[in-house]
Coordinates of C-alpha atoms in Angstrom, one line a residue:
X1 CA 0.0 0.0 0.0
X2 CA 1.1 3.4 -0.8
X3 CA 1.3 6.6 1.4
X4 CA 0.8 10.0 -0.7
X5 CA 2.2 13.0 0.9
X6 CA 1.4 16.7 -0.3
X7 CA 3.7 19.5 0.6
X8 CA 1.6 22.9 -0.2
X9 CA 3.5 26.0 -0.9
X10 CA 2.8 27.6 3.0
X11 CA 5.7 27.7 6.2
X12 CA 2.3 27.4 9.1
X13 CA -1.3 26.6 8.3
X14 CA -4.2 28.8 9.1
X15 CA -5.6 28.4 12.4
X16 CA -8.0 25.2 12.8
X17 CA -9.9 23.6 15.6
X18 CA -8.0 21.1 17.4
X19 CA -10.8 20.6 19.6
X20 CA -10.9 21.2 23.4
X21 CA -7.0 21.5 24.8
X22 CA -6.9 19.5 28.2
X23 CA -6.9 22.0 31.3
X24 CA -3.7 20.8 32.7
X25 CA -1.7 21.8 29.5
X26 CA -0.1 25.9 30.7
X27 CA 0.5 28.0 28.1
X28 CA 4.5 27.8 28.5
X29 CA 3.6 23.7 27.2
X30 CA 1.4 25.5 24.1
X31 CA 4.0 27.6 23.3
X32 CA 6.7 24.7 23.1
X33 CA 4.6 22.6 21.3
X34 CA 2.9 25.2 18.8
X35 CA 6.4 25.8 17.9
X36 CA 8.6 22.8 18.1
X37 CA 7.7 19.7 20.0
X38 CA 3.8 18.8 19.6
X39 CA 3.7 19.2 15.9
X40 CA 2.0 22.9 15.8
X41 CA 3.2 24.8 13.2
X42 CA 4.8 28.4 13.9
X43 CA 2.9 31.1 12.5
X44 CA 3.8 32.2 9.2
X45 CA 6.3 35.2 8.8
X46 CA 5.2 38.2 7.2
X47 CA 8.1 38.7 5.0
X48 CA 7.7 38.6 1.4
X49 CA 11.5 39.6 0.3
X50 CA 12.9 37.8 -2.2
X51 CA 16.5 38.5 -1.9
X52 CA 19.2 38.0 -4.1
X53 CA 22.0 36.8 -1.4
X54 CA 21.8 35.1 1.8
X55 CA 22.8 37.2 5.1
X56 CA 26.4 37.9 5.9
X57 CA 27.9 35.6 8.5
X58 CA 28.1 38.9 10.7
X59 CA 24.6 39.3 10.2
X60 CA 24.2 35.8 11.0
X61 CA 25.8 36.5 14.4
X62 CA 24.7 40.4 14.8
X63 CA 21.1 38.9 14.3
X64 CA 18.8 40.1 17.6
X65 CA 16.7 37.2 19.4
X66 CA 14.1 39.4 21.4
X67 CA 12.5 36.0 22.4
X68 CA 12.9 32.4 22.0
X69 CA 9.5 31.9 21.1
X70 CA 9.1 29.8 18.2
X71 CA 6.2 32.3 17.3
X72 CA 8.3 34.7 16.5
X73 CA 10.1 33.3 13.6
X74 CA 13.0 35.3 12.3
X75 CA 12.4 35.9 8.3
X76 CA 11.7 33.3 6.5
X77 CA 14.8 32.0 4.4
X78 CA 13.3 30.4 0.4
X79 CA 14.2 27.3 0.4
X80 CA 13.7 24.7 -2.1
X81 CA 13.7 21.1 -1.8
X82 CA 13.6 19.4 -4.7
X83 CA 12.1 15.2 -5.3
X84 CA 12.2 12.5 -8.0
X85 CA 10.8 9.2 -8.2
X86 CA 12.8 6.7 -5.8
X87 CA 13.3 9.8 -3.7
X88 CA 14.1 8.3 0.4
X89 CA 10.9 9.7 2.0
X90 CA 12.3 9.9 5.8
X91 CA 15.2 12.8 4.1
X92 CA 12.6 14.6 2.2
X93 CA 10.3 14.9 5.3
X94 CA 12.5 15.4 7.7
X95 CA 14.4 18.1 6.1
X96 CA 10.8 20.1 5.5
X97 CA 9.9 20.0 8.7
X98 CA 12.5 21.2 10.6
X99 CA 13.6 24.0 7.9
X100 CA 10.0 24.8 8.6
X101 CA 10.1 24.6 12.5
X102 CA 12.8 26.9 12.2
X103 CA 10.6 29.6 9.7
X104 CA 11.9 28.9 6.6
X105 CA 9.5 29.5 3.6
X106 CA 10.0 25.5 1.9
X107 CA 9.0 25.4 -1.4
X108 CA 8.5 21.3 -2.7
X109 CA 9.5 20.7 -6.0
X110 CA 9.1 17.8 -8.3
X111 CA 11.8 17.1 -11.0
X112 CA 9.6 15.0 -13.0
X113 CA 7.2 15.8 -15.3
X114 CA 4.2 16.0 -12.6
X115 CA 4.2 16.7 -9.1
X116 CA 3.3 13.5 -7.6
X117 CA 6.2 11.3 -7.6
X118 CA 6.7 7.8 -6.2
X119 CA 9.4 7.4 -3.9
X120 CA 10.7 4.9 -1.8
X121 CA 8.9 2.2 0.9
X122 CA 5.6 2.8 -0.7
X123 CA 5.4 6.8 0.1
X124 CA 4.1 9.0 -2.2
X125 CA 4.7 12.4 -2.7
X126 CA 2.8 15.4 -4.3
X127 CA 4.9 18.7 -4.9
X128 CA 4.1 22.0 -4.2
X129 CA 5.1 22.6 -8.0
X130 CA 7.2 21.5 -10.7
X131 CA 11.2 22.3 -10.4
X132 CA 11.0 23.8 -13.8
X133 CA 8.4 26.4 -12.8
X134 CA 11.2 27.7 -10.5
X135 CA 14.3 28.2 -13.0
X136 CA 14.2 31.8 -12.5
X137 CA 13.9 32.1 -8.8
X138 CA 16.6 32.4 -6.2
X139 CA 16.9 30.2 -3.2
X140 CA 18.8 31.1 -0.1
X141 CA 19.2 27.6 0.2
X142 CA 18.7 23.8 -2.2
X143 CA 18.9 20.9 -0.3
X144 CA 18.7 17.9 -2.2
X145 CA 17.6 14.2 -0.3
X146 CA 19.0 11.3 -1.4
X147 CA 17.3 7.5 -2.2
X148 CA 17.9 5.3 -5.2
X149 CA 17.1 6.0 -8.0
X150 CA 15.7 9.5 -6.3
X151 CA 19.8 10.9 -6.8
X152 CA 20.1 9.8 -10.1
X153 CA 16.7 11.5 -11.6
X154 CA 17.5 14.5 -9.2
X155 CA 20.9 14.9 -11.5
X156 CA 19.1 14.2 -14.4
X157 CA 17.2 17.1 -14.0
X158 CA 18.5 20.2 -16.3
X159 CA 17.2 23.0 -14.7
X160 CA 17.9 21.9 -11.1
X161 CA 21.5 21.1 -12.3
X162 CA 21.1 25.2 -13.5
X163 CA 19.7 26.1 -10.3
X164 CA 22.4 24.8 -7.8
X165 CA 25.3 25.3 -10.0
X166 CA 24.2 29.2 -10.2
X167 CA 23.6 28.9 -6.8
X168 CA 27.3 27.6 -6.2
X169 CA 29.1 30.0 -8.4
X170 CA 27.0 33.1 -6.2
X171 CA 27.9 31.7 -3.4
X172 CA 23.9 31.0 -1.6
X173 CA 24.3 27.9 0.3
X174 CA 23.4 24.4 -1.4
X175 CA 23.0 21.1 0.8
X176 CA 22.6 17.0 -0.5
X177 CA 22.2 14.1 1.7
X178 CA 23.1 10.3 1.4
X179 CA 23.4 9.5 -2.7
X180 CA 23.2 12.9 -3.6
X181 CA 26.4 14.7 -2.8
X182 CA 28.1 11.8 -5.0
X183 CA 25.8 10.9 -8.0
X184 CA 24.1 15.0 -8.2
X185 CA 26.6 17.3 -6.8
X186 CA 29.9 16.0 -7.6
X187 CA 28.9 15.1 -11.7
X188 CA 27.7 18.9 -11.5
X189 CA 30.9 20.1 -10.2
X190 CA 30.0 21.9 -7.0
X191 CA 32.2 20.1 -4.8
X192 CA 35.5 20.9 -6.4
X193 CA 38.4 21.3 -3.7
X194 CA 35.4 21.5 -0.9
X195 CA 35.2 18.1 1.7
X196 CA 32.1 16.4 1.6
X197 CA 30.5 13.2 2.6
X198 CA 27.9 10.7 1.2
X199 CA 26.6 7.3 2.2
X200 CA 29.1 5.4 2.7
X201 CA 28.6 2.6 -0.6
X202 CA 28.7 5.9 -2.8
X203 CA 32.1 7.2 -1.4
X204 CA 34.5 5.6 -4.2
X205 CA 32.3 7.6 -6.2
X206 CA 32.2 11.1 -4.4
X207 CA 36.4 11.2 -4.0
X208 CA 37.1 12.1 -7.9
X209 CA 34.8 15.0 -7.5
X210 CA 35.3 16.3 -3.7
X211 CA 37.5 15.5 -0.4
X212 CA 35.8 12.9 0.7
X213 CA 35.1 12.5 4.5
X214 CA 33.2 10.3 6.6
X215 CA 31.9 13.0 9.2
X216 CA 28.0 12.3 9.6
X217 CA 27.5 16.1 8.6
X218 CA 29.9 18.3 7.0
X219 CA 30.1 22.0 6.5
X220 CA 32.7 23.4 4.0
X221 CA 32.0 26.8 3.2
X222 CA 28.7 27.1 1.8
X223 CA 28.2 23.5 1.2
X224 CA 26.7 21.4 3.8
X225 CA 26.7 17.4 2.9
X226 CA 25.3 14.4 4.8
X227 CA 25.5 10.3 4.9
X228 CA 21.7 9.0 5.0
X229 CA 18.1 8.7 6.7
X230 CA 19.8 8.2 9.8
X231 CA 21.5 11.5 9.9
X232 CA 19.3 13.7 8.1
X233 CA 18.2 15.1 11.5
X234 CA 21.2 16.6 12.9
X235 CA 21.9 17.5 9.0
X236 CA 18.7 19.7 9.2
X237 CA 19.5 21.2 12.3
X238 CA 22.8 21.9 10.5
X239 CA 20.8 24.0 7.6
X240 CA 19.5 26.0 10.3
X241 CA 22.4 26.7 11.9
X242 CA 23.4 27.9 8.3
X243 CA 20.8 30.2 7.6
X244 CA 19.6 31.4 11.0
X245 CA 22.5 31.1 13.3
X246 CA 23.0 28.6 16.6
X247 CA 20.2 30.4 18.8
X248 CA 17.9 29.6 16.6
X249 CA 19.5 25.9 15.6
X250 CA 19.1 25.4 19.5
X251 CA 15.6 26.6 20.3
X252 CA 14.6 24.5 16.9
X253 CA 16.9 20.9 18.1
X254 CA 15.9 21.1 22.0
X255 CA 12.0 20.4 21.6
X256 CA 13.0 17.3 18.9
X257 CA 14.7 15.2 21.6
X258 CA 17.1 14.5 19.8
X259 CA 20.7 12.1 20.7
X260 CA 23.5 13.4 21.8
X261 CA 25.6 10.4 21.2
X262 CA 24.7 10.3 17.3
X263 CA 25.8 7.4 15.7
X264 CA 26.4 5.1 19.3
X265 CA 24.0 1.7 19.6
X266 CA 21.2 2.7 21.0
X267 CA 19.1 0.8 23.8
X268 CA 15.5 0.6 24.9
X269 CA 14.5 0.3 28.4
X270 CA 12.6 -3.1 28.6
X271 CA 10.7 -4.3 31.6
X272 CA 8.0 -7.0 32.4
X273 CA 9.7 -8.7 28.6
X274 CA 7.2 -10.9 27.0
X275 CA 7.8 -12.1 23.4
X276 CA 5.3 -10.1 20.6
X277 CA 4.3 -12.8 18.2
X278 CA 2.7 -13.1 15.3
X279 CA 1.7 -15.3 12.1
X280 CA 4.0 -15.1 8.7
X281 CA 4.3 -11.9 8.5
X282 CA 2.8 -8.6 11.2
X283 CA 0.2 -6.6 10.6
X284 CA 0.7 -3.2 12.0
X285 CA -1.8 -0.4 11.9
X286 CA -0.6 3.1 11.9
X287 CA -3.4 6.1 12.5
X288 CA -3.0 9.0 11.0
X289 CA -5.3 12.5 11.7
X290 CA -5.4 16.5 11.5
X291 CA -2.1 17.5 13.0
X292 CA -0.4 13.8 13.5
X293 CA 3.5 14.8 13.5
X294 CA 4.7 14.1 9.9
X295 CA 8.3 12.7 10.7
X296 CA 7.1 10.7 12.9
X297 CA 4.6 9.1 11.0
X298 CA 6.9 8.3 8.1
X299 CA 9.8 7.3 9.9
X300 CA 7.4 4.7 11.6
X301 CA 6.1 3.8 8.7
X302 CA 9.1 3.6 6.2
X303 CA 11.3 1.6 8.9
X304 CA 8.5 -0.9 9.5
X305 CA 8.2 -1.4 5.5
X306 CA 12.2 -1.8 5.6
X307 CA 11.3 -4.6 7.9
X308 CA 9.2 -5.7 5.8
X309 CA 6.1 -5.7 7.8
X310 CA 2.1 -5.6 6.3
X311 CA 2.2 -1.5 7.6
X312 CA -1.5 0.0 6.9
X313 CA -1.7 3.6 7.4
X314 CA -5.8 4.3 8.4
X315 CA -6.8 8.1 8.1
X316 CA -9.4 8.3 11.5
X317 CA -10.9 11.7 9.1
X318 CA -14.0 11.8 7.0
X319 CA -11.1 11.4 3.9
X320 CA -7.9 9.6 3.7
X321 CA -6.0 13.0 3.2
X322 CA -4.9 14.9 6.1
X323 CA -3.1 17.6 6.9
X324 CA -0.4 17.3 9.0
X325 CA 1.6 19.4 12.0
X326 CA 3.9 21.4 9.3
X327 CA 1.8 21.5 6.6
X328 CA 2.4 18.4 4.8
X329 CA -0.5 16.7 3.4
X330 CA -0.9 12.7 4.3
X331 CA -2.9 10.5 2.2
X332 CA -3.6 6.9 4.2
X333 CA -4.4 4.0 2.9
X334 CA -8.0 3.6 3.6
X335 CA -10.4 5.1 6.4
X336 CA -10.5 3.4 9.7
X337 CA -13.4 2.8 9.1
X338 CA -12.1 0.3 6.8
X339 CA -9.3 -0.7 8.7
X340 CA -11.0 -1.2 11.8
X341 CA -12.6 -4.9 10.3
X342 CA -9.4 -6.3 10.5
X343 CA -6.8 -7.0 13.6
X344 CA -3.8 -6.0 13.8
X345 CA -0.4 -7.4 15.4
X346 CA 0.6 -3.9 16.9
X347 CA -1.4 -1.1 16.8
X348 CA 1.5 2.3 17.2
X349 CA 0.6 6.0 17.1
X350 CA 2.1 9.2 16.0
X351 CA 2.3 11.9 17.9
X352 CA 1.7 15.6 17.3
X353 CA -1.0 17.5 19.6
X354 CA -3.6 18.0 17.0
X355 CA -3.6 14.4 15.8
X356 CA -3.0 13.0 19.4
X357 CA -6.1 15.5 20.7
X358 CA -8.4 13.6 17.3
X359 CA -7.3 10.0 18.3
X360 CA -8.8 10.8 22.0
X361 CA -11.9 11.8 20.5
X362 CA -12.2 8.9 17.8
X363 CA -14.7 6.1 19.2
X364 CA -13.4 3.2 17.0
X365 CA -9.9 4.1 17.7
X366 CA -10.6 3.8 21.2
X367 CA -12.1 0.7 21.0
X368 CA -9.5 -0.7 18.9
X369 CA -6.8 0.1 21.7
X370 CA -8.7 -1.4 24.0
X371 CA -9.2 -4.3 22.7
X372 CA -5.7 -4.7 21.4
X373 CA -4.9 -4.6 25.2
X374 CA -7.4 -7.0 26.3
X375 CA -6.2 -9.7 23.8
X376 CA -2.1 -9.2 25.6
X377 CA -1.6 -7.8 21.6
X378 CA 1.3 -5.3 21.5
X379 CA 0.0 -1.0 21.0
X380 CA 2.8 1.5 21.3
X381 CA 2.7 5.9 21.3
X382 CA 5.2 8.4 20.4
X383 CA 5.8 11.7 22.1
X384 CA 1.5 13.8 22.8
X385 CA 0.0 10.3 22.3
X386 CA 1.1 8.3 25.1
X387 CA -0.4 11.5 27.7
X388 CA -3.1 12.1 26.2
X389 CA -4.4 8.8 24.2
X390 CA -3.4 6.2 26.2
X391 CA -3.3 7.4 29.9
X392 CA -7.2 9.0 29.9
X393 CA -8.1 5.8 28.4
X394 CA -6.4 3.3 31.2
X395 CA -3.8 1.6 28.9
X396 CA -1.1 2.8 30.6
X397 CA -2.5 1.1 34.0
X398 CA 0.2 -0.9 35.9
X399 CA 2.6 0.3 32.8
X400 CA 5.8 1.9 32.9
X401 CA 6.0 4.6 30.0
X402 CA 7.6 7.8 28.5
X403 CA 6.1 10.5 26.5
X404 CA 6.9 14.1 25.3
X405 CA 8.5 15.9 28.2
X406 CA 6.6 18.7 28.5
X407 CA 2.9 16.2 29.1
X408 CA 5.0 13.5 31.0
X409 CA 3.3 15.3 34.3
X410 CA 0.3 13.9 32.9
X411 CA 1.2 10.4 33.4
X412 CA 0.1 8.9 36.4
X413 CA 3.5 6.5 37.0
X414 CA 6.6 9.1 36.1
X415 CA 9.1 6.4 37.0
X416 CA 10.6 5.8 34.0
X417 CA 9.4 8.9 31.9
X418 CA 13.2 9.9 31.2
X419 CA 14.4 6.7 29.1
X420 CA 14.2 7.5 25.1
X421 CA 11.7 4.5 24.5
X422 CA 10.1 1.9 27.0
X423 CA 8.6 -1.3 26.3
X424 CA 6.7 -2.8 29.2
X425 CA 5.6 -6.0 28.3
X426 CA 3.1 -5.8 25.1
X427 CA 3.6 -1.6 25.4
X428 CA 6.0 0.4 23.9
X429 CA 6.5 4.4 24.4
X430 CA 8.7 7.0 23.2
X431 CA 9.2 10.8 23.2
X432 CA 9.0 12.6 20.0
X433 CA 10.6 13.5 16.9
X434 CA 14.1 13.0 17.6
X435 CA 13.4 9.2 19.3
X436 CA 11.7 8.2 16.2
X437 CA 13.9 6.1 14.9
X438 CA 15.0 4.4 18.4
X439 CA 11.0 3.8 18.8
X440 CA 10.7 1.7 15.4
X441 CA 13.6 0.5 15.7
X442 CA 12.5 -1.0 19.0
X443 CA 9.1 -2.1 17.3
X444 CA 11.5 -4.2 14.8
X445 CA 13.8 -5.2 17.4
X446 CA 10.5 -6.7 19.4
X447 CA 8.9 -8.5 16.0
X448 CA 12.2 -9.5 14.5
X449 CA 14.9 -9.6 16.8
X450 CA 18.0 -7.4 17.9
X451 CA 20.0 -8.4 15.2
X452 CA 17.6 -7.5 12.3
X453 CA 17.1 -3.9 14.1
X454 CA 20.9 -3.0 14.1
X455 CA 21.2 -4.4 10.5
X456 CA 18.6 -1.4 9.7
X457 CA 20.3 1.3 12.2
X458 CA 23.8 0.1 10.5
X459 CA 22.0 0.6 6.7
X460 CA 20.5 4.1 7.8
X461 CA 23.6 5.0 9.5
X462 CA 21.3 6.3 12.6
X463 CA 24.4 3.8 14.1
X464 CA 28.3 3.6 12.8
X465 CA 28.4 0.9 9.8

């Protein structure tokens, strides 16, 4: 099954109705997780300048932070990310949404010849608008993901080529991750006497045409170069850095939770072990709503299908689009409505506080948790949804969990609240963005063994190969 994403042309959505806030939440937690950590999108900036160079590294470090609230974005940078067919999903995402987190005006753009293309581990994608429609305008910053054969058709494109070469030669910062510094830059000759990196199988490749290194993110003037999925965080947090300066890189990498030993073997905290089981191969349902967190959804998603597990992605809306907590539009699979006639080997949860506030308030959701828990079948929540999905409805009773820090106070046993992700017998729990890929990589870890979960943290070098 295929997910379709759509990435409209807009940094924050209007305002919606998320439905009724819980009491409890202060406004200091709102404010955090309206701009970083609950998947609320920052408003948009009122700038419309369209400049013709990026800012001066002393205006980079001149720049005034009156507040470190993530309202008050500083002006939005035009940034374009541009996708192909067999484009890796997780980079794409991942690199939107924190650019975006951050304020930057993130334009989508397709190289093919429409704006849905079909990228990697079933995900579909839908552009904001074709690459070509943009050969005219200036970027302050291109940032090309990588995937198979997503590089390739990414350097096959003429006009992008034009873009980021012009881009090079006026010195505007340009950016590639995994396959891409190797197969696009290097071929286009942007990396000439600059050190870069790539995934590591393209490396043999990427030395003709650059310095190769093997850092997991590497900044050499106004190139920035990454090695895969598993890295593409702290390479975002990087572009920040780049074009807004380390203030705002911190108050953007704080709220993710993300590692600070990148690269090291990660654990999970596992108590009360029972083995998950299942028949041939699992079926795992994923939820999706208004305001679910977008990287977390896909990175579930996409490292489950690595797995190779049955993953169905269930819109709990009236339609299988959604729009999601940085304006990236979802497509599911089918309605829950559809999915809910069938059971499921783990049922797991997004987080995001607009689509953890519509799983609360969806009856055939809640009766699907439930009885997932009263037949010892394994149910999992990432970062909002543990605090407010599972603990109102009693599945966290007798549990040990973990959630997103600012709603862990809402959890009635805050023992173990400060471990990344915790599985407690058919449970598992995690914090938010930046524990993503330690959560499913826990979920494989619990359906397919240890050894089968580092093989995927080695391959997305989220650990050292």
């Amino acid at each position: 099954m295929a997910l379709l994403l759509q990435i409209p042309l807009i940094v924050a959505p209007r305002r919606r109705q998320l439905g009724k806030i819980p009491s409890r939440i202060s406004l200091t937690t709102l404010r955090l997780g309206l701009g970083l950590g609950l998947g609320l999108a920052p408003r948009k900036s009122k700038s419309k300048s369209n400049r013709n160079t990026v800012p001066s590294s002393s205006l980079h470090n001149n720049r005034l932070f009156v507040s470190v609230s993530p309202t008050m974005a500083s002006t939005a940078q035009k940034v374009l990310v541009p996708i192909a067919n067999g484009t890796e999903p997780m980079e794409a995402v991942i690199t939107t949404d924190v650019l975006r987190r951050a304020g930057a005006d993130v334009t989508v753009g397709s190289v093919e010849n429409q704006p849905r293309v079909d990228a990697a581990h079933a995900v579909n994608i839908l552009a904001d608008a074709l690459v070509s429609d943009y050969a005219n305008t200036v970027f302050d910053l291109i940032a090309l993901p990588g995937g198979m054969p997503g590089a390739t058709n990414l350097r096959d494109c003429a006009v992008l080529e034009s873009l980021v070469k012009k881009q090079a030669a006026d010195g505007r910062l340009y950016a590639a991750v995994c396959a891409s510094p190797a197969v696009a830059l290097g071929p286009w000759g942007v990396l000439k006497g600059l050190k870069a990196t790539c995934y590591p199988s393209f490396m043999e490749q990427l030395a003709p045409t650059a310095t190769a290194v093997e850092s997991r993110v590497q900044v050499d003037g106004r190139v920035v170069t990454s090695r895969g999925p598993g890295t593409t965080m702290e390479f975002a947090v990087a572009l920040v850095e780049q074009l807004y300066g380390k203030e705002k890189a911190k108050e953007v990498s704080v709220p993710l939770v993300m590692r600070s030993n990148h690269g090291d073997e990660y654990a999970i905290t596992e108590l009360n072990p029972v083995e998950w089981t299942f028949d041939d191969c699992p079926k795992i349902l994923v939820p999706i709503a208004n305001g679910t967190e977008e990287m977390e959804a896909v990175m579930i998603i996409d490292i489950l299908r690595r797995a190779k597990a049955n993953v169905v992605v269930a819109s709990i809306e009236d339609k299988v689009e959604i729009l999601a907590s940085r304006n990236v539009k979802l497509v599911a699979d089918v309605l829950l409505d559809e999915a809910a006639n069938l059971s499921y080997d783990l049922i797991v949860l997004p987080g995001g506080l607009g689509g953890a506030q519509a799983f609360a308030n969806s009856e055939k959701l809640i009766n699907l948790l439930k009885q997932q828990r009263e037949s010892n079948r394994p149910y999992g929540a990432i970062c909002a949804s543990p605090a407010l999905v599972l603990e109102p409805l009693g599945l966290l009773k007798g549990k040990k969990a973990t959630a997103f820090p600012a709603l862990c106070n809402k959890l009635s046993d805050q023992s173990a609240v400060e471990n990344r992700v915790v599985v407690d017998g058919n449970l598992i729990t995690s914090r938010g963005p930046g524990t993503t890929m330690e959560f499913a990589l826990g979920i494989v870890e619990k359906l397919f063994g240890r050894e089968k979960a580092l093989e995927l943290a080695r391959a997305m070098l989220f650990i050292r190969p």
